[in-house]
Short mmCIF file of C-alpha atoms and ligand atoms in Angstrom, two decimals:
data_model
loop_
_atom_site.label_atom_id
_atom_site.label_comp_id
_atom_site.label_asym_id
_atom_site.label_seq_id
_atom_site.Cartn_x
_atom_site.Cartn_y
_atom_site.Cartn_z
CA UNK A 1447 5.93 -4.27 -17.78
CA UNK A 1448 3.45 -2.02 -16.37
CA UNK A 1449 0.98 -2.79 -13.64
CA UNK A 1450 -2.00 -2.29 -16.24
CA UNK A 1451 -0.41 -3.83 -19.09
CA UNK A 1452 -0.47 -7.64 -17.31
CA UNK A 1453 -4.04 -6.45 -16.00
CA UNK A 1454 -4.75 -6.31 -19.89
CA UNK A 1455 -2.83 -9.20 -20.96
CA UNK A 1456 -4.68 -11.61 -18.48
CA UNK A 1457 -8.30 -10.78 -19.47
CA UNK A 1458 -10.85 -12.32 -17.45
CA UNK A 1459 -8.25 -13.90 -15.39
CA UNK A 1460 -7.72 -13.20 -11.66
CA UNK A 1461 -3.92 -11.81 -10.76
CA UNK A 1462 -2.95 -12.47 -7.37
CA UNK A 1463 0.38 -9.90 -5.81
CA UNK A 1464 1.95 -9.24 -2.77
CA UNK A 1465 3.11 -6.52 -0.73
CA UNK A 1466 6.18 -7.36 1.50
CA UNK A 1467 7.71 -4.40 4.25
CA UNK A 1468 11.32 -3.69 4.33
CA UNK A 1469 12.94 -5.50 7.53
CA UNK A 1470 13.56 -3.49 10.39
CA UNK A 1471 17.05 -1.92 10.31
CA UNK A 1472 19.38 -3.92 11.24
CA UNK A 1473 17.50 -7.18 9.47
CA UNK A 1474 18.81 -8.45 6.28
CA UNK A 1475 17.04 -9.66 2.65
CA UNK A 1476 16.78 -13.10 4.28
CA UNK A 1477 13.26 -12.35 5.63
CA UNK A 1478 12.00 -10.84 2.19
CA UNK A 1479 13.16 -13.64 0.49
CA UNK A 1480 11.87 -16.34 3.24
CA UNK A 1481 8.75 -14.35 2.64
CA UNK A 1482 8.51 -14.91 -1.18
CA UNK A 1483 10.54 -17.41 -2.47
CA UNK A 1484 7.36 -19.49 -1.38
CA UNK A 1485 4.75 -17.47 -2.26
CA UNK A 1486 6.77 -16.75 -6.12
CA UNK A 1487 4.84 -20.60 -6.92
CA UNK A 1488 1.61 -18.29 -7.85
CA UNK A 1489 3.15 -16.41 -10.21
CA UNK A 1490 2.62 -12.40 -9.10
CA UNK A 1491 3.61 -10.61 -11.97
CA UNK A 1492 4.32 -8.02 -9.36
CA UNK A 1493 5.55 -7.24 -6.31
CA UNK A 1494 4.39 -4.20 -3.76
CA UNK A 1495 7.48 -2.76 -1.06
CA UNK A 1496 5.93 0.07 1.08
CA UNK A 1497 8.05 3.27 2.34
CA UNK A 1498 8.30 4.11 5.60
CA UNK A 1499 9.10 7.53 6.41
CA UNK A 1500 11.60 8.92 9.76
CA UNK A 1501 9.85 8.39 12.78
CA UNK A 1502 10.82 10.09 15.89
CA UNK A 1503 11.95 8.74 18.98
CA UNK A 1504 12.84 9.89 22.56
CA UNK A 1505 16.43 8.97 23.72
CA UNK A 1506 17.05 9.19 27.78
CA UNK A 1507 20.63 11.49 28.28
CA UNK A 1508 22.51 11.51 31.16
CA UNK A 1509 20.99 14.80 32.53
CA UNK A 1510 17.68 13.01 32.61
CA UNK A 1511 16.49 15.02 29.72
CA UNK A 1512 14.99 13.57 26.66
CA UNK A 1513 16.36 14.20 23.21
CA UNK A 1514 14.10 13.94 20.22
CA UNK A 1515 15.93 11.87 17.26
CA UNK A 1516 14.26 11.09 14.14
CA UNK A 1517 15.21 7.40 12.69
CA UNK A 1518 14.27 5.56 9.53
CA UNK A 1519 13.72 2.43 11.14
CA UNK A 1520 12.54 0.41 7.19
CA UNK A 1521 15.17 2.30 5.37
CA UNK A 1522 15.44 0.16 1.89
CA UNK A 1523 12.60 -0.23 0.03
CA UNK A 1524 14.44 0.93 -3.66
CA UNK A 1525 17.31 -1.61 -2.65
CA UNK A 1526 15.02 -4.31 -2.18
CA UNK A 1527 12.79 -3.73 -4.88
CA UNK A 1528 16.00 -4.17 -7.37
CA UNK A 1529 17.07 -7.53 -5.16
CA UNK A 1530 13.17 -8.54 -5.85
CA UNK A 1531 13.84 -8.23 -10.21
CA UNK A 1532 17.11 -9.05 -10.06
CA UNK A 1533 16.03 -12.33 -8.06
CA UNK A 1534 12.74 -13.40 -9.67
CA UNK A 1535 12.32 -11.66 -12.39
CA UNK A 1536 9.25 -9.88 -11.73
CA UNK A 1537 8.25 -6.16 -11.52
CA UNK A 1538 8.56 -4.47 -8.29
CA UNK A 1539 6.64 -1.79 -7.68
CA UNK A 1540 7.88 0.89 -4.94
CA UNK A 1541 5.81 2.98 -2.30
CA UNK A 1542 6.33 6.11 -3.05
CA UNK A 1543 5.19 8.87 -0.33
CA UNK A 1544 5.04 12.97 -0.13
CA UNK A 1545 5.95 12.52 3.65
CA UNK A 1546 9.81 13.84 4.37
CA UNK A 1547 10.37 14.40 0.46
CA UNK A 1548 11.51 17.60 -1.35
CA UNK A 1549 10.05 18.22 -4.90
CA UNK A 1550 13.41 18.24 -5.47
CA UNK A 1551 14.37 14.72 -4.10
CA UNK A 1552 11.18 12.94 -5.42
CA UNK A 1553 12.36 14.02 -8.32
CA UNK A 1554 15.93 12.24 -8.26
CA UNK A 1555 14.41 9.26 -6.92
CA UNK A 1556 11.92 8.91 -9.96
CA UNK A 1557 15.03 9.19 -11.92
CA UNK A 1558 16.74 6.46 -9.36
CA UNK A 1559 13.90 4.07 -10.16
CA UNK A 1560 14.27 5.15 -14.03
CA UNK A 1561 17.13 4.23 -14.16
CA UNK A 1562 17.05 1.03 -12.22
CA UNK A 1563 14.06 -0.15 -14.96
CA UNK A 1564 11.48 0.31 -12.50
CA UNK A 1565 7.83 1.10 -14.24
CA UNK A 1566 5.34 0.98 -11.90
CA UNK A 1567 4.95 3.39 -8.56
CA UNK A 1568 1.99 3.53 -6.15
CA UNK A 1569 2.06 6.92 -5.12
CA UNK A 1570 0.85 7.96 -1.64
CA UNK A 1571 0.78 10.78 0.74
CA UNK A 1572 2.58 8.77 3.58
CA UNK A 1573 0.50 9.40 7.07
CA UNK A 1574 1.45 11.79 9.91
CA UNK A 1575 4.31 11.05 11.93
CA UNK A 1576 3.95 9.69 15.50
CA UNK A 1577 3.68 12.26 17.95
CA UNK A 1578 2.49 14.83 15.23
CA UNK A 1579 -1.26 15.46 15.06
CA UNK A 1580 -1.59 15.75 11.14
CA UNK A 1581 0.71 14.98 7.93
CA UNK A 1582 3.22 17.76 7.42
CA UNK A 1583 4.92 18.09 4.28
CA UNK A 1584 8.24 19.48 3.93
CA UNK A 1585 8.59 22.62 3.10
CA UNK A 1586 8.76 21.86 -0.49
CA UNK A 1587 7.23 19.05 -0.39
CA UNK A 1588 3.92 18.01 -1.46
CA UNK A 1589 0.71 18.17 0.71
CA UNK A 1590 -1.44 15.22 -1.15
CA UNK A 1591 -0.50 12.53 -3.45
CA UNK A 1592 -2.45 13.80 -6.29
CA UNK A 1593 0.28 16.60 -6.18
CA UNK A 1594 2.65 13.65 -6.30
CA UNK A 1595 0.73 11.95 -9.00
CA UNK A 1596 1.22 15.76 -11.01
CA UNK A 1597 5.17 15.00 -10.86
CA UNK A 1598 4.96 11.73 -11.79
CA UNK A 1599 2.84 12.46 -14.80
CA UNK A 1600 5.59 15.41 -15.28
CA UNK A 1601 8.16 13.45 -15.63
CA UNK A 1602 6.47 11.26 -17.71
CA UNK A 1603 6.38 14.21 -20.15
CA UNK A 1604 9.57 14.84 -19.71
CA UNK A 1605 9.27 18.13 -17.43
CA UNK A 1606 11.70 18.64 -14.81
CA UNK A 1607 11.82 20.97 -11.68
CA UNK A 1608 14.59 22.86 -13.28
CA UNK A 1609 13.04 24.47 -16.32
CA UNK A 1610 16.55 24.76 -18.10
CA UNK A 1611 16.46 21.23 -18.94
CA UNK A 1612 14.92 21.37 -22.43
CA UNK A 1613 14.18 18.24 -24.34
CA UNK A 1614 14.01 16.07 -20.81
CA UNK A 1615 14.07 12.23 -21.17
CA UNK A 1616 10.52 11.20 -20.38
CA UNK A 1617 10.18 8.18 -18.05
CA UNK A 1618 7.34 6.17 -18.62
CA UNK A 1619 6.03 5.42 -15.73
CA UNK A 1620 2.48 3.22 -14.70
CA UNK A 1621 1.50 5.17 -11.68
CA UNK A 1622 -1.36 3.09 -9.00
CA UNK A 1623 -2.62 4.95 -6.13
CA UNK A 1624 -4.56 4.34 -2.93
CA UNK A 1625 -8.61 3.86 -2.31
CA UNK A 1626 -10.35 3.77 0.41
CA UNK A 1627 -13.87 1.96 0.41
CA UNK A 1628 -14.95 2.87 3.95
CA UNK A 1629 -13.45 6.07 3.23
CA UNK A 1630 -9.83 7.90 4.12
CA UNK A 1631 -10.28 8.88 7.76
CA UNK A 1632 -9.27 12.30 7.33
CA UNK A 1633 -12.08 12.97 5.36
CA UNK A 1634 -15.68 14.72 6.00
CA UNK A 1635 -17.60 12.08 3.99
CA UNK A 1636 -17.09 9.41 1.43
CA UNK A 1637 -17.97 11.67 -1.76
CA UNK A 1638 -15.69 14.07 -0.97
CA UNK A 1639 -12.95 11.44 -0.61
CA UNK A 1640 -14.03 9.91 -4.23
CA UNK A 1641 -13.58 13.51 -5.34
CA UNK A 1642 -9.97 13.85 -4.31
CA UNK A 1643 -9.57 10.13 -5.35
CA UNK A 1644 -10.95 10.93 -8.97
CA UNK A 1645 -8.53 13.96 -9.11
CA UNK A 1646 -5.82 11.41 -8.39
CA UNK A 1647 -6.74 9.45 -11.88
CA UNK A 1648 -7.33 12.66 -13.41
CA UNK A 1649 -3.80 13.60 -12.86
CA UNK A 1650 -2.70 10.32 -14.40
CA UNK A 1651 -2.97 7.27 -12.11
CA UNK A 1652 -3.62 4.38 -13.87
CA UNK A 1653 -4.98 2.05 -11.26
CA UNK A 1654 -6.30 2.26 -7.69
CA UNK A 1655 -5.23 -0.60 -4.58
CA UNK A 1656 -8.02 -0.42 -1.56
CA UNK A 1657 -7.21 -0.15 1.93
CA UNK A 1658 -7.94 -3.82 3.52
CA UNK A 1659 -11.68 -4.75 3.86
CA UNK A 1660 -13.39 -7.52 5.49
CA UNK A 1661 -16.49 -7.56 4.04
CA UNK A 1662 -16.87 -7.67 0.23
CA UNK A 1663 -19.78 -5.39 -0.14
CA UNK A 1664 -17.77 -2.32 0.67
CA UNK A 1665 -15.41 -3.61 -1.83
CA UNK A 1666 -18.16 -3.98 -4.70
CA UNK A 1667 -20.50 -0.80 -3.41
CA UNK A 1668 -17.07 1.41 -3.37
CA UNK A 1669 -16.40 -0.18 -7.12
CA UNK A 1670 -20.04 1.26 -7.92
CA UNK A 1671 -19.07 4.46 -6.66
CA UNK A 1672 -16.20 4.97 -8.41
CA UNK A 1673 -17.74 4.32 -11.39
CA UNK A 1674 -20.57 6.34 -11.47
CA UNK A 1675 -18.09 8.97 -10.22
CA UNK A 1676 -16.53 8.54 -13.41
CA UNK A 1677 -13.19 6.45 -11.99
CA UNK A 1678 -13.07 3.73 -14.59
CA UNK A 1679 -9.81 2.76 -13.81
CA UNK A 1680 -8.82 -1.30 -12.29
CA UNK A 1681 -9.93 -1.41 -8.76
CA UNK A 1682 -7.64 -3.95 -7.11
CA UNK A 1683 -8.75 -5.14 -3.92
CA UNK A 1684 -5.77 -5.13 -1.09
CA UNK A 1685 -6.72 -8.40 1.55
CA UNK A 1686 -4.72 -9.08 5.08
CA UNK A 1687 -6.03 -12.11 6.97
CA UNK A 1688 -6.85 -11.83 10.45
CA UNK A 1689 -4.00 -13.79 12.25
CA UNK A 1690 -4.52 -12.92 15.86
CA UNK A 1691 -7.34 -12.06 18.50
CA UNK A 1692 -6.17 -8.52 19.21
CA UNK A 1693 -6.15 -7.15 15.80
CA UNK A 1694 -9.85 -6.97 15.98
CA UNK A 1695 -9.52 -3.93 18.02
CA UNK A 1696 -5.91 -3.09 16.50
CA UNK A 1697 -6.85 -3.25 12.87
CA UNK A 1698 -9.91 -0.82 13.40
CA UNK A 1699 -7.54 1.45 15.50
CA UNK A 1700 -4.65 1.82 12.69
CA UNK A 1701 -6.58 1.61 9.40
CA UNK A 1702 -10.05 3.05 10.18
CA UNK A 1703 -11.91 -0.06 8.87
CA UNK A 1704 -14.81 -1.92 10.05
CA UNK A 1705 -14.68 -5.65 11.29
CA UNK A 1706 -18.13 -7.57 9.99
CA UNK A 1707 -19.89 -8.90 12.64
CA UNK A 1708 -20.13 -12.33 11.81
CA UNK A 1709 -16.07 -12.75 11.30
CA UNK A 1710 -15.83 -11.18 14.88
CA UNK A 1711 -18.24 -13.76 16.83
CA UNK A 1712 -16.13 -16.37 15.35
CA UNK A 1713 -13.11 -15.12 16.00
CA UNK A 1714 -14.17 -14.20 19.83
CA UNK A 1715 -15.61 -18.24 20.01
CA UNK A 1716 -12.08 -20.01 19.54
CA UNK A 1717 -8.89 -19.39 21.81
CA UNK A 1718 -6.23 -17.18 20.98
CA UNK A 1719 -4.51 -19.79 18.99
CA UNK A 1720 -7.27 -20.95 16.94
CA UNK A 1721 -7.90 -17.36 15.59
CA UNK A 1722 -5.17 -17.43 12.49
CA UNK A 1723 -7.86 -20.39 11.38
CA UNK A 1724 -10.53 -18.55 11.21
CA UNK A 1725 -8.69 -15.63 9.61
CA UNK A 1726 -7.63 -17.43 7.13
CA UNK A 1727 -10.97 -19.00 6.45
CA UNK A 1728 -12.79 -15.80 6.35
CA UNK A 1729 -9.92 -14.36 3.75
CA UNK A 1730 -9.92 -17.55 1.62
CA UNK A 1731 -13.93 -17.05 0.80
CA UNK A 1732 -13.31 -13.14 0.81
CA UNK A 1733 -10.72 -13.94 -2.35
CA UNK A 1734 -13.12 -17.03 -4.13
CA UNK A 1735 -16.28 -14.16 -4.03
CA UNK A 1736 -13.85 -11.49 -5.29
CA UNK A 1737 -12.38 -13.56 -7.82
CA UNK A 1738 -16.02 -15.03 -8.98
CA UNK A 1739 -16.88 -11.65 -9.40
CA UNK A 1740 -13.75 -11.00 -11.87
CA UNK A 1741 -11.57 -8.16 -9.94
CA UNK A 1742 -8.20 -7.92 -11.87
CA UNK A 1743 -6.16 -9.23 -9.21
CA UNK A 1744 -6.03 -9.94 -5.69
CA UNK A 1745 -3.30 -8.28 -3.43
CA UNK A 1746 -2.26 -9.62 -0.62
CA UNK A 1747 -0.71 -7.49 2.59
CA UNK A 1748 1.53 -10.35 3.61
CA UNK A 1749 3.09 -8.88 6.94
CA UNK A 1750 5.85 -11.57 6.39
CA UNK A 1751 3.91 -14.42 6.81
CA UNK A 1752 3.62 -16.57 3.53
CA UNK A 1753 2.37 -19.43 5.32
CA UNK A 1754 -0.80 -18.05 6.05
CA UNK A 1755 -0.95 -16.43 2.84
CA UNK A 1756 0.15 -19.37 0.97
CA UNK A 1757 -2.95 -21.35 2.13
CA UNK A 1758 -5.34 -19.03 1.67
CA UNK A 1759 -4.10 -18.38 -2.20
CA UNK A 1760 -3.46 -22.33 -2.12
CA UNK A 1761 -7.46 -22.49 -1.79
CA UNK A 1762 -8.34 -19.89 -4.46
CA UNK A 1763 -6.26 -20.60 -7.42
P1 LIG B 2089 -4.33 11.46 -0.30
O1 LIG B 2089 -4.91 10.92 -1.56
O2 LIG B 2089 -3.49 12.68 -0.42
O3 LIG B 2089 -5.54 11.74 0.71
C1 LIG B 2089 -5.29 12.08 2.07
C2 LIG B 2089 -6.52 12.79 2.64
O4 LIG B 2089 -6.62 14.09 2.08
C3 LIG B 2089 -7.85 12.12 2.32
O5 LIG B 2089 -8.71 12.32 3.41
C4 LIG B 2089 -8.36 12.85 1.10
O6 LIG B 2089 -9.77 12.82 1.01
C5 LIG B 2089 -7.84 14.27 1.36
N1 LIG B 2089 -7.47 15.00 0.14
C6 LIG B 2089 -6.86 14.52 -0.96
N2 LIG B 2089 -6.60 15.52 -1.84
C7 LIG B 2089 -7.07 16.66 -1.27
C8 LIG B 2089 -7.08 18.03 -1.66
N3 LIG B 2089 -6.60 18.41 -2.84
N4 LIG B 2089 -7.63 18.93 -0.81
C9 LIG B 2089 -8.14 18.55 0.41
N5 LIG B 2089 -8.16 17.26 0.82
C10 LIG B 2089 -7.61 16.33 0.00
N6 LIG B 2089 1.74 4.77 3.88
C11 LIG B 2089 3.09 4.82 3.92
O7 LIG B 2089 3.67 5.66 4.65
N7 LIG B 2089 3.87 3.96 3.19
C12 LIG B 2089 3.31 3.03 2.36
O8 LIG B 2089 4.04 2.27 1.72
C13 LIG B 2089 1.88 2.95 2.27
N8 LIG B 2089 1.29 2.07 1.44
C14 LIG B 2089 -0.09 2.07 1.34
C15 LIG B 2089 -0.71 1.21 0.41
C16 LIG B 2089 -2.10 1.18 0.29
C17 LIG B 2089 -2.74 0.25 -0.71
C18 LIG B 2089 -2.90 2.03 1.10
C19 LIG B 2089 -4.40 2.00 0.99
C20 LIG B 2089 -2.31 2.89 2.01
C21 LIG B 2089 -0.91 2.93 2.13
N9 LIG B 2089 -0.25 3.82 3.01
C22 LIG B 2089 1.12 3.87 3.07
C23 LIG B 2089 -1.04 4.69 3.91
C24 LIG B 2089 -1.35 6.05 3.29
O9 LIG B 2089 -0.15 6.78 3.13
C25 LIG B 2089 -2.29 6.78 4.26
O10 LIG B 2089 -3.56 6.16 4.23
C26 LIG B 2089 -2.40 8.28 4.11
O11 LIG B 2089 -3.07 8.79 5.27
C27 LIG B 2089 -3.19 8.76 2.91
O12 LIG B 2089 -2.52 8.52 1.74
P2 LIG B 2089 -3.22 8.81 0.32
O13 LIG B 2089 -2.22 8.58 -0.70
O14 LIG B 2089 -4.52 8.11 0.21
O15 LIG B 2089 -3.48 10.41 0.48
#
């Protein structure tokens, strides 16, 4: 069923979903499934797997040289999402990214997760690879994800690259895509990022997942932006607990976000080992405000720890 459709179907009712990362190659389905089979008690009517793109690494040789290799280091991400339905019975819904894809081979794996009965797909640009200073697409590849969102909605129509196909099956995909309420960091100023986000739902996304926030008045003032921008589509907020005392600096580093003041004096007051506590505290009355306030669902980056996640959804619900 599509993303929106159980949006629809629960009303006024608050969703909660998770978002699980492949293991690290050479890790098996044992630590998705530790990871959910607990967290499956709440009911997600579905489940996020991100995509990780190559990433390139430097590899000592015997002439003291370095050699370059680019590795997929989370290869698996349409495997797992068919071990996810096949085991629970719930829509996955795959990351889908620009980054290292051809037109050509997004295109065969929209018809992979076609055919596999997969109907939802957040789409994404992917970010720059480490040790390059900006996102670079492949040469036919696409440069933003509302160019990604364009194929998607092709497809949808039943248009293919090769315009010889006539009469194309049309998939039927729900398409989500990413928002950023303090704003994508690439970007000169929050309207112009709303811009490029409406064009996004323009092209045909259905729904929009935030970046992580910590405080819920970016999550409600970037809701009023959106709509008096004219995005009218679900807003669903994405929420990751603080779980340990260096991601107040780490967080802020990778994802551009800010950390409230009042959550970081709290955090900085306990010992290291005290600071999953508060994190979890902080996200539990983060999800009772947002859930007060009727968002559609509330998604939870669980970075393989449903413990903590499990009590702070334990709290809510
Ligand atoms: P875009 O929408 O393409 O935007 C990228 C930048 O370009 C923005 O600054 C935007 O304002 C600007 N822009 C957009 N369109 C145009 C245009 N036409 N002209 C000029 N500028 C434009 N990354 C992964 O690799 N794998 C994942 O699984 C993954 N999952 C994610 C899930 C969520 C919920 C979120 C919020 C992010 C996720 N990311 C993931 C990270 C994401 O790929 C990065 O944040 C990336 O830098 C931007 O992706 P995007 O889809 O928002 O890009």
């Amino acid at each position: 069923m599509k993303v929106t459709d159980y949006f629809e179907k629960a009303g006024d009712q608050t969703l909660v979903s998770f978002e699980v990362l492949p293991p690290l190659k050479g890790g098996g389905m044992k630590a998705i499934f530790e990871t959910l089979d607990p967290l499956m008690e709440y009911k997600p009517p579905f489940i996020d797997v991100t995509y990780h793109r190559e990433e390139f690494i430097y590899n000592k040789r015997q002439s003291g040289y370095y050699e370059k290799t680019a590795i997929r280091k989370r290869p698996g991400t349409v495997g797992i999402c068919a071990s996810i339905m096949n085991r629970y019975g719930v829509d996955a819904v795959p990351h889908l990214i620009c980054g290292g894809f051809s037109k050509e081979e997004t295109e065969n794996a929209l018809i992979d997760l076609d055919f596999l009965g997969v109907e939802n797909i957040l789409a994404l640009r992917g970010d720059a690879r480490k040790f390059d200073n900006k996102f670079i697409p492949e040469p036919d590849g696409h440069h933003y994800a509302v160019d990604l969102v364009k194929q998607i909605s092709g497809i949808n129509n039943g248009v293919y690259l090769d315009s010889n196909i006539e009469d194309g099956a049309k998939t039927d995909f729900c398409v989500g895509i990413a928002g950023y309420p303090e704003k994508h960091f690439e970007s000169p100023n929050f309207e112009l990022d709303l811009k490029y986000t409406k064009a996004k739902v323009d092209a045909g996304a259905s729904y929009i997942v935030t970046q992580m926030f910590f405080d819920n008045k970016v999550y409600f003032e970037y809701v009023e932006a959106c709509r008096k921008a004219g995005i009218n589509v679900p807003i669903v907020p994405g929420l990751k607990p603080l779980t340990r005392k260096y991601q107040l600096n780490s967080i802020p580093r990778h994802f551009y976000i800010n950390m409230p003041s009042d959550l970081v004096k709290e955090a900085e007051k306990v010992e290291a080992k005290h600071v999953k506590e508060v994190g979890i505290e902080w996200c539990a009355q983060q999800s009772k405000e947002l859930k007060d306030a009727g968002v559609p669902c509330l998604h939870y980056y669980t970075m393989g720890d449903a413990d903590t996640i499990s009590r702070i959804v334990e709290s809510v619900i």
